[in-house]
Short mmCIF file of C-alpha atoms and ligand atoms in Angstrom, two decimals:
data_model
loop_
_atom_site.label_atom_id
_atom_site.label_comp_id
_atom_site.label_asym_id
_atom_site.label_seq_id
_atom_site.Cartn_x
_atom_site.Cartn_y
_atom_site.Cartn_z
CA MET A 241 1.89 3.42 -34.79
CA THR A 242 -0.65 1.97 -37.42
CA ASN A 243 -4.47 3.14 -37.25
CA ALA A 244 -5.16 0.75 -34.42
CA LEU A 245 -3.56 0.63 -30.98
CA ARG A 246 -1.69 -3.10 -31.01
CA ILE A 247 -1.27 -4.04 -27.25
CA GLY A 248 0.65 -7.16 -26.02
CA ILE A 249 -0.29 -8.45 -22.70
CA ALA A 250 2.18 -10.49 -20.52
CA GLY A 251 0.46 -11.98 -17.74
CA LEU A 252 -3.15 -13.17 -17.82
CA GLY A 253 -3.99 -13.68 -14.19
CA THR A 254 -6.61 -11.68 -12.22
CA VAL A 255 -5.82 -8.45 -13.86
CA GLY A 256 -5.11 -9.56 -17.30
CA ALA A 257 -8.18 -11.28 -17.59
CA GLY A 258 -10.01 -8.40 -16.22
CA VAL A 259 -8.14 -5.94 -19.06
CA LEU A 260 -9.63 -8.69 -21.64
CA ASP A 261 -13.21 -8.28 -19.95
CA ILE A 262 -13.09 -4.40 -20.24
CA LEU A 263 -12.00 -4.40 -23.67
CA LYS A 264 -14.72 -6.89 -24.61
CA ALA A 265 -17.40 -5.31 -22.93
CA HIS A 266 -16.35 -1.77 -23.89
CA GLY A 267 -14.62 -2.05 -27.20
CA ARG A 268 -16.57 0.61 -29.00
CA LEU A 269 -16.41 3.09 -25.97
CA VAL A 270 -12.74 2.49 -25.81
CA GLU A 271 -12.24 3.22 -29.38
CA ALA A 272 -14.30 6.33 -29.51
CA ARG A 273 -12.29 7.64 -26.42
CA ALA A 274 -8.95 6.41 -27.76
CA GLY A 275 -9.46 7.75 -31.22
CA MET A 276 -8.70 4.16 -32.57
CA PRO A 277 -9.41 0.97 -31.91
CA VAL A 278 -7.33 -0.95 -29.20
CA THR A 279 -6.68 -4.50 -30.38
CA VAL A 280 -4.70 -7.33 -28.59
CA SER A 281 -2.08 -8.34 -30.92
CA GLY A 282 0.04 -10.78 -28.67
CA VAL A 283 -0.15 -12.43 -25.42
CA SER A 284 2.32 -14.39 -23.11
CA ALA A 285 1.11 -16.34 -19.92
CA ARG A 286 2.25 -19.24 -18.17
CA SER A 287 -0.71 -21.55 -19.21
CA ARG A 288 -2.21 -21.61 -22.74
CA ASN A 289 -5.02 -24.01 -22.03
CA LYS A 290 -6.66 -22.11 -18.95
CA ASN A 291 -10.37 -20.99 -19.66
CA ARG A 292 -10.17 -17.51 -19.44
CA GLY A 293 -13.58 -16.84 -21.00
CA HIS A 294 -12.17 -15.04 -23.94
CA ASP A 295 -11.35 -16.56 -27.34
CA LEU A 296 -7.65 -15.82 -27.64
CA SER A 297 -7.19 -18.28 -30.94
CA ALA A 298 -6.71 -15.46 -32.95
CA VAL A 299 -3.92 -13.71 -30.79
CA THR A 300 -0.14 -14.58 -31.40
CA TRP A 301 1.08 -16.46 -28.35
CA HIS A 302 4.75 -15.83 -27.01
CA ASP A 303 6.30 -17.99 -24.66
CA SER A 304 8.50 -15.48 -23.55
CA PRO A 305 7.80 -12.22 -22.20
CA VAL A 306 10.87 -10.71 -24.06
CA ALA A 307 9.72 -11.80 -27.25
CA LEU A 308 6.39 -10.37 -26.81
CA ALA A 309 8.00 -7.02 -25.47
CA THR A 310 10.03 -6.68 -28.52
CA SER A 311 7.51 -7.92 -31.23
CA PRO A 312 7.05 -5.68 -34.33
CA ALA A 313 3.11 -6.67 -34.13
CA ILE A 314 2.86 -4.40 -30.80
CA ASP A 315 2.93 -0.69 -29.98
CA VAL A 316 2.35 -1.21 -26.45
CA PHE A 317 3.63 -3.64 -24.04
CA VAL A 318 1.42 -4.06 -20.92
CA GLU A 319 3.29 -5.95 -18.25
CA LEU A 320 0.98 -7.85 -15.85
CA ILE A 321 3.46 -10.40 -14.64
CA GLY A 322 4.60 -8.77 -11.33
CA GLY A 323 7.88 -9.44 -9.34
CA ASP A 324 10.63 -6.83 -9.08
CA SER A 325 13.34 -8.73 -11.29
CA GLY A 326 13.04 -11.82 -13.60
CA PRO A 327 10.77 -11.77 -16.40
CA ALA A 328 8.98 -8.53 -15.81
CA LYS A 329 11.81 -6.42 -15.33
CA ASP A 330 13.67 -8.01 -18.25
CA ALA A 331 10.52 -7.45 -20.37
CA VAL A 332 9.86 -3.81 -19.59
CA GLU A 333 13.65 -2.92 -20.02
CA ALA A 334 13.41 -4.69 -23.55
CA ALA A 335 10.19 -3.10 -24.33
CA ILE A 336 11.49 0.33 -23.69
CA LYS A 337 14.63 -0.42 -25.57
CA ALA A 338 12.59 -1.50 -28.67
CA GLY A 339 10.80 1.77 -28.47
CA LYS A 340 7.35 0.20 -27.18
CA HIS A 341 5.16 2.15 -24.76
CA VAL A 342 4.85 0.34 -21.45
CA VAL A 343 1.66 0.00 -19.27
CA THR A 344 2.47 -1.97 -15.89
CA ALA A 345 0.60 -2.65 -12.82
CA ASN A 346 4.04 -3.76 -11.13
CA LYS A 347 4.54 -1.66 -7.93
CA ALA A 348 7.52 -3.65 -6.96
CA LEU A 349 9.43 -3.24 -10.02
CA LEU A 350 8.82 0.66 -10.04
CA ALA A 351 9.58 0.83 -6.23
CA HIS A 352 13.17 -0.60 -6.83
CA HIS A 353 13.93 0.33 -10.14
CA GLY A 354 11.26 3.23 -10.97
CA ALA A 355 14.20 5.99 -11.54
CA ALA A 356 15.97 3.96 -13.81
CA LEU A 357 13.16 2.76 -15.92
CA ALA A 358 11.63 6.63 -16.11
CA LYS A 359 15.13 7.44 -17.16
CA ALA A 360 15.15 4.92 -20.13
CA ALA A 361 11.59 5.59 -21.00
CA GLU A 362 12.43 9.24 -21.32
CA LYS A 363 15.50 8.65 -23.40
CA ALA A 364 13.60 6.07 -25.87
CA ASN A 365 10.76 8.81 -25.90
CA VAL A 366 8.00 6.18 -24.76
CA ALA A 367 5.29 6.17 -22.18
CA LEU A 368 5.76 4.32 -18.83
CA ASN A 369 2.14 4.35 -17.15
CA PHE A 370 1.56 2.81 -14.14
CA GLU A 371 -1.90 3.81 -12.62
CA ALA A 372 -2.70 0.20 -11.57
CA ALA A 373 0.29 -0.15 -9.54
CA VAL A 374 -1.04 1.83 -6.71
CA ALA A 375 -4.47 1.74 -5.02
CA GLY A 376 -6.40 -0.54 -8.08
CA GLY A 377 -8.89 1.44 -9.44
CA ILE A 378 -8.36 4.84 -7.78
CA PRO A 379 -6.93 7.31 -10.10
CA VAL A 380 -4.12 8.45 -7.68
CA ILE A 381 -1.35 8.74 -10.05
CA LYS A 382 -3.27 10.83 -12.59
CA THR A 383 -4.40 13.04 -9.54
CA LEU A 384 -0.93 13.67 -8.46
CA ARG A 385 0.86 13.69 -11.84
CA GLU A 386 -1.68 15.99 -13.34
CA GLY A 387 -4.36 17.29 -11.08
CA LEU A 388 -2.31 18.43 -8.44
CA VAL A 389 0.74 20.09 -10.15
CA GLY A 390 0.11 23.51 -8.80
CA ASN A 391 0.78 22.10 -5.39
CA ALA A 392 3.67 21.35 -3.16
CA PRO A 393 2.24 18.47 -0.92
CA ARG A 394 3.24 18.40 2.54
CA LYS A 395 1.81 15.10 3.69
CA LEU A 396 0.14 12.14 2.11
CA PHE A 397 -1.25 8.93 3.83
CA GLY A 398 -3.56 6.08 3.06
CA ILE A 399 -4.83 2.39 3.17
CA LEU A 400 -2.78 1.13 0.26
CA ASN A 401 -3.37 -2.61 0.24
CA GLY A 402 -6.74 -4.17 -0.28
CA THR A 403 -5.77 -7.57 1.32
CA CYS A 404 -4.76 -6.19 4.71
CA ASN A 405 -8.03 -3.91 5.06
CA TYR A 406 -9.92 -6.73 4.13
CA ILE A 407 -8.39 -8.90 6.68
CA LEU A 408 -8.54 -6.13 9.52
CA THR A 409 -12.02 -5.36 8.52
CA LYS A 410 -13.50 -9.03 8.66
CA MET A 411 -11.61 -9.42 11.88
CA GLY A 412 -13.01 -6.81 13.60
CA SER A 413 -16.71 -7.37 12.23
CA GLU A 414 -16.99 -10.89 12.44
CA GLY A 415 -14.51 -11.92 14.94
CA ARG A 416 -12.59 -14.33 12.44
CA SER A 417 -9.06 -15.58 12.74
CA PHE A 418 -6.03 -13.70 10.42
CA ALA A 419 -5.52 -17.03 8.53
CA ASP A 420 -9.22 -17.85 7.78
CA VAL A 421 -9.51 -14.10 6.20
CA LEU A 422 -6.39 -14.22 4.40
CA LYS A 423 -7.44 -17.35 2.56
CA GLU A 424 -10.84 -15.70 1.57
CA ALA A 425 -8.86 -12.51 0.12
CA GLN A 426 -6.56 -14.71 -2.02
CA ALA A 427 -9.69 -16.68 -3.27
CA LEU A 428 -11.10 -13.18 -4.40
CA GLY A 429 -8.22 -12.33 -6.15
CA TYR A 430 -6.83 -9.69 -3.84
CA ALA A 431 -3.51 -10.94 -2.67
CA GLU A 432 -0.07 -11.16 -4.08
CA ALA A 433 1.16 -14.22 -5.41
CA ASP A 434 3.17 -14.28 -2.28
CA PRO A 435 0.60 -12.87 0.58
CA THR A 436 3.69 -12.12 2.41
CA PHE A 437 4.28 -9.01 0.38
CA ASP A 438 0.26 -8.01 1.51
CA VAL A 439 0.48 -9.00 5.01
CA GLY A 440 4.34 -7.94 5.74
CA GLY A 441 3.66 -4.39 4.56
CA PHE A 442 6.00 -4.59 1.69
CA ASP A 443 3.13 -4.27 -1.02
CA THR A 444 1.95 -0.83 0.75
CA ALA A 445 5.59 0.29 1.00
CA HIS A 446 6.34 -0.18 -2.74
CA LYS A 447 2.78 1.94 -3.35
CA LEU A 448 4.13 4.71 -0.77
CA ALA A 449 7.45 5.11 -2.33
CA ILE A 450 5.82 5.46 -5.75
CA LEU A 451 3.44 8.06 -4.33
CA ALA A 452 5.90 9.78 -2.10
CA SER A 453 8.20 10.10 -5.43
CA LEU A 454 5.13 11.82 -7.26
CA ALA A 455 3.97 13.85 -4.50
CA PHE A 456 7.54 15.35 -3.26
CA GLY A 457 9.46 15.22 -6.76
CA MET A 458 12.10 12.86 -5.44
CA GLU A 459 13.57 9.67 -6.61
CA VAL A 460 11.61 6.32 -5.51
CA ASN A 461 13.28 4.90 -2.80
CA VAL A 462 11.56 1.96 -0.98
CA LYS A 463 14.69 1.39 1.20
CA GLU A 464 14.46 4.42 3.37
CA ILE A 465 10.77 3.15 4.22
CA ALA A 466 10.33 1.80 7.83
CA ILE A 467 8.02 -1.34 7.30
CA GLU A 468 5.72 -3.24 9.79
CA GLY A 469 3.04 -5.55 8.78
CA ILE A 470 -0.11 -6.74 10.44
CA THR A 471 0.81 -10.50 11.13
CA GLY A 472 0.99 -9.36 14.85
CA ILE A 473 -2.31 -7.87 15.10
CA THR A 474 -4.47 -9.83 17.44
CA LEU A 475 -8.27 -9.89 17.72
CA ASP A 476 -7.85 -8.39 21.36
CA ASP A 477 -5.87 -5.41 19.81
CA ILE A 478 -8.76 -4.85 17.34
CA ARG A 479 -11.29 -5.27 20.30
CA ASN A 480 -9.41 -3.08 22.75
CA ALA A 481 -8.98 -0.33 20.02
CA SER A 482 -12.94 -0.28 19.29
CA GLU A 483 -13.36 -0.02 22.94
CA MET A 484 -11.31 3.02 23.02
CA GLY A 485 -12.87 4.54 20.00
CA TYR A 486 -10.32 3.46 17.27
CA LYS A 487 -10.14 1.35 14.34
CA ILE A 488 -6.83 -0.29 13.26
CA LYS A 489 -5.61 0.16 9.47
CA LEU A 490 -2.35 -0.75 7.76
CA LEU A 491 -1.30 2.98 6.73
CA GLY A 492 1.54 4.16 4.51
CA VAL A 493 2.63 7.52 5.52
CA ALA A 494 4.83 10.02 3.89
CA VAL A 495 5.77 13.67 5.53
CA ARG A 496 8.02 16.17 3.88
CA HIS A 497 10.18 17.72 6.50
CA GLU A 498 12.99 20.24 6.27
CA GLN A 499 15.34 17.14 7.11
CA GLY A 500 14.23 14.93 4.32
CA VAL A 501 10.94 12.75 3.93
CA GLU A 502 9.96 10.55 6.63
CA GLN A 503 8.29 7.53 5.17
CA ARG A 504 6.63 4.64 7.21
CA VAL A 505 4.05 1.85 6.91
CA HIS A 506 2.50 0.33 10.00
CA PRO A 507 -0.53 -0.77 11.74
CA THR A 508 -2.09 2.27 12.87
CA LEU A 509 -5.06 3.42 15.42
CA VAL A 510 -7.42 5.73 13.54
CA ARG A 511 -10.33 7.37 15.33
CA LYS A 512 -13.73 5.77 14.30
CA GLY A 513 -15.77 8.09 12.17
CA SER A 514 -13.11 9.47 10.41
CA PRO A 515 -12.93 8.91 6.72
CA LEU A 516 -9.92 6.66 6.91
CA ALA A 517 -11.64 4.42 9.73
CA ASP A 518 -14.69 4.13 7.60
CA THR A 519 -12.72 2.87 4.55
CA ASP A 520 -13.38 -0.81 5.05
CA GLY A 521 -12.93 -4.27 3.20
CA VAL A 522 -11.10 -4.33 0.20
CA PHE A 523 -11.47 -0.57 -0.35
CA ASN A 524 -8.25 1.89 -0.42
CA ALA A 525 -8.09 5.57 0.61
CA VAL A 526 -5.51 8.19 -0.16
CA VAL A 527 -5.37 11.55 1.56
CA ILE A 528 -3.10 14.48 0.15
CA LYS A 529 -2.44 17.55 1.92
CA GLY A 530 -2.07 19.78 -0.76
CA ASP A 531 -0.67 23.35 0.05
CA PHE A 532 -3.18 25.36 -2.18
CA VAL A 533 -6.05 22.69 -2.73
CA GLY A 534 -6.03 21.69 0.98
CA ASP A 535 -6.97 18.44 1.90
CA LEU A 536 -8.00 15.78 -0.56
CA MET A 537 -9.19 12.17 -0.42
CA LEU A 538 -9.56 9.51 -2.85
CA GLU A 539 -11.31 6.20 -1.96
CA GLY A 540 -12.08 3.21 -4.24
CA ARG A 541 -11.50 -0.30 -4.72
CA GLY A 542 -7.69 -1.05 -4.30
CA ALA A 543 -7.51 -4.75 -5.41
CA GLY A 544 -9.35 -7.14 -7.62
CA SER A 545 -9.49 -7.97 -11.03
CA HIS A 546 -11.98 -5.17 -12.72
CA PRO A 547 -10.92 -2.32 -10.74
CA THR A 548 -7.35 -2.73 -11.37
CA ALA A 549 -7.84 -3.43 -14.88
CA SER A 550 -9.89 -0.28 -15.26
CA ALA A 551 -6.82 1.58 -14.28
CA VAL A 552 -4.59 -0.41 -16.96
CA VAL A 553 -7.23 0.54 -19.70
CA ALA A 554 -6.91 4.19 -18.75
CA ASP A 555 -3.14 4.00 -19.27
CA ILE A 556 -3.70 2.39 -22.65
CA VAL A 557 -5.98 4.95 -23.97
CA ASP A 558 -3.62 7.74 -22.70
CA ILE A 559 -1.33 6.55 -24.83
CA ALA A 560 -3.44 6.13 -28.09
CA ARG A 561 -4.38 9.63 -27.45
CA GLY A 562 -0.88 10.82 -27.43
CA ASP A 563 -0.46 11.87 -23.75
CA ARG A 564 3.13 11.43 -22.75
CA ARG A 565 4.13 12.57 -19.49
CA PRO A 566 7.40 12.32 -17.50
CA ALA A 567 6.61 8.99 -15.45
CA PHE A 568 6.90 10.58 -12.06
CA GLY A 569 5.94 14.01 -12.80
CA VAL A 570 9.24 15.55 -13.58
CA PRO A 571 11.90 14.87 -15.86
CA SER A 572 14.10 12.12 -14.14
CA ALA A 573 17.20 14.41 -13.93
CA ALA A 574 15.06 16.57 -11.54
CA MET A 575 14.57 13.75 -9.05
CA LYS A 576 16.52 14.07 -6.20
CA PRO A 577 17.65 11.52 -3.78
CA PHE A 578 16.62 11.82 -0.24
CA LYS A 579 17.07 10.47 3.26
CA SER A 580 14.34 9.68 5.87
CA PRO A 581 14.66 11.02 9.44
CA PRO A 582 14.87 8.06 11.64
CA LEU A 583 11.59 6.40 13.02
CA LYS A 584 12.51 7.34 16.77
CA ALA A 585 12.21 11.16 15.86
CA HIS A 586 8.51 10.23 14.70
CA GLU A 587 5.76 11.91 17.32
CA GLY A 588 2.56 10.83 17.72
CA GLY A 589 0.20 8.89 20.03
CA PHE A 590 0.72 5.37 20.68
CA TYR A 591 -1.52 2.39 21.71
CA VAL A 592 0.29 0.02 24.49
CA ALA A 593 -1.26 -3.29 25.61
CA LEU A 594 0.27 -5.14 28.79
CA GLN A 595 -0.10 -8.15 30.21
CA LEU A 596 0.22 -6.97 33.68
CA ARG A 597 1.01 -9.02 36.87
CA ASP A 598 -1.99 -8.55 39.20
CA LYS A 599 -0.32 -7.39 42.39
CA PRO A 600 -0.56 -4.22 44.19
CA GLY A 601 1.59 -1.47 42.93
CA ALA A 602 1.89 -2.85 39.25
CA VAL A 603 -0.14 -0.23 37.51
CA ALA A 604 1.59 2.72 39.67
CA ALA A 605 5.03 1.18 38.49
CA VAL A 606 3.95 1.51 34.74
CA ALA A 607 2.47 4.87 35.42
CA GLY A 608 5.47 5.78 37.19
CA ILE A 609 7.86 5.02 34.19
CA LEU A 610 5.53 6.86 31.61
CA ALA A 611 5.62 9.73 33.73
CA ASP A 612 9.48 9.63 34.23
CA GLU A 613 9.55 9.47 30.39
CA LYS A 614 7.26 12.49 30.16
CA ILE A 615 4.36 10.33 28.31
CA SER A 616 1.10 11.56 29.21
CA ILE A 617 -1.85 9.09 29.12
CA GLU A 618 -5.17 9.73 27.29
CA SER A 619 -7.27 6.76 28.36
CA ILE A 620 -6.52 3.40 30.11
CA VAL A 621 -8.60 0.08 30.08
CA GLN A 622 -7.68 -2.90 32.50
CA ARG A 623 -9.64 -5.92 32.24
CA GLY A 624 -9.81 -8.44 35.35
CA ARG A 625 -8.08 -11.79 35.55
CA PRO A 626 -8.73 -13.91 32.39
CA VAL A 627 -9.89 -17.52 32.54
CA ALA A 628 -6.97 -19.31 31.00
CA GLU A 629 -4.50 -21.22 33.15
CA GLU A 630 -1.35 -19.51 32.29
CA VAL A 631 -2.41 -15.97 32.25
CA ARG A 632 -4.71 -16.45 35.50
CA ASP A 633 -2.66 -14.09 37.62
CA THR A 634 -2.62 -11.30 35.16
CA ALA A 635 -4.51 -8.45 33.97
CA GLN A 636 -5.07 -6.96 30.47
CA PHE A 637 -3.86 -3.25 30.64
CA THR A 638 -4.28 -1.31 27.66
CA LEU A 639 -3.58 2.38 27.57
CA ILE A 640 -3.62 5.33 24.85
CA THR A 641 -0.96 8.09 24.74
CA HIS A 642 -0.92 11.60 24.03
CA ASP A 643 1.41 12.79 21.24
CA THR A 644 5.22 11.71 22.44
CA LEU A 645 8.29 11.03 20.70
CA GLU A 646 8.98 7.43 19.28
CA ALA A 647 12.31 7.38 21.38
CA SER A 648 10.57 8.01 24.69
CA ILE A 649 7.67 5.26 24.31
CA ARG A 650 10.60 2.72 23.06
CA LYS A 651 12.76 3.84 26.33
CA ALA A 652 9.49 3.54 28.46
CA ILE A 653 8.77 0.03 27.08
CA ALA A 654 12.14 -1.27 27.73
CA ARG A 655 11.97 -0.22 31.22
CA ILE A 656 8.60 -1.71 32.00
CA GLU A 657 9.77 -4.88 30.42
CA LYS A 658 12.72 -4.96 32.94
CA ASP A 659 10.82 -3.90 35.75
CA GLY A 660 9.23 -7.35 36.21
CA HIS A 661 5.43 -6.26 36.39
CA VAL A 662 4.53 -7.59 32.90
CA THR A 663 4.58 -11.08 31.46
CA GLY A 664 5.50 -11.50 27.63
CA HIS A 665 6.06 -8.36 25.24
CA PRO A 666 4.13 -5.21 25.38
CA ARG A 667 2.24 -4.54 22.15
CA VAL A 668 2.60 -1.11 21.07
CA ILE A 669 0.67 0.41 17.98
CA ARG A 670 0.94 3.82 16.29
CA ILE A 671 -2.00 6.09 16.48
CA GLU A 672 -2.36 8.55 13.48
CA ARG A 673 -4.42 11.83 14.46
CA PHE A 674 -5.37 13.90 11.48
N1 HSE B 219 -2.34 -7.38 -3.42
C1 HSE B 219 -2.65 -6.10 -3.72
C2 HSE B 219 -3.70 -5.54 -2.56
C3 HSE B 219 -3.27 -5.88 -4.94
O1 HSE B 219 -4.24 -6.21 -1.63
O2 HSE B 219 -3.81 -4.43 -2.42
C4 HSE B 219 -3.55 -4.45 -5.50
O3 HSE B 219 -2.12 -3.88 -5.80
#
């Protein structure tokens, strides 16, 4: 390393441009904190001519991210391309092999290849830093890797996708359609290049896999996560849940059990007034239940150019300061593989919405099946016959259960569907009580 830290940035999209903004606005501050100037020595991005509001004429431009990653003119390779394979993976692997430190915001890459990359970085004695990969500007990686080393967390959960939280918030507060709000989240630079990753729950799963690995000292393994996104959530669900005292959030949840680590991503009802329910818009929140520290919640902007770039710059400064820590908190050889218990063993409350044929005995039949499966009801709302022709002889029947086994609710729903008292498929959403 020379007397400046020379960085090469691959990917000058939303986050890359944000990094340039911070280095321009806070060049002196960053230099003082890093103990040396941080200079952008090389870049690689798809379009050279795009106006990013920065003069990049003096910076070496590389068409290939791998060429940038291995350039003798850089000390740190900053990967902001994205994707779990292709150019991002090739370039990160090449950088590590060439002895360059790596800073990445790429959760998909880490969720799929984190264990191998951590091992390679350890072998090459280089840093692999990824604060920006999870929850945007919230320093949750540092919190788990450094601040909570004296704890064996039992559970962590949170809102980990800004796009989904923005969509659910705006649908609820403004009554707007899913598609309409998604477009806005894309325009604001929150969504992934392919927003299916956001709304399908995969981005949350990538982030959860990384956090669970750090919290529980096991290998990152996104394949063990049960994933459900928010595409099926309707305005009716949001309104019904609200009437019953809940908000709907997309949560990632990881719980350490004797039999393994339960990991799941799904839309979830959370009680209004609870801190997670009050985390709205693009904000993310992570709750960690430590055994010695107790409960801890971090909240901040989970997506967007500047919050995410703030995390990237922090990782760069750590490298300049000489901080070298195992990527996932423990040496890679100590990271154990694990299995998740099946989701049907999960126990919790459920929101169930049924389109009930409005005939005598319909409610009794549903209640009878639930009783039969030993499912206790916490609250019920029935709305009278709707105006729409196709559902005129039906009633919207919504209930909240007390905690019950997922296997029991699935069995009850299958029986209710067969019983002939409902039209369409019942809608079921899990409830998390903290
Ligand atoms: N698409 C992601 C989100 C960006 O909406 O949270 C931050 O990882």
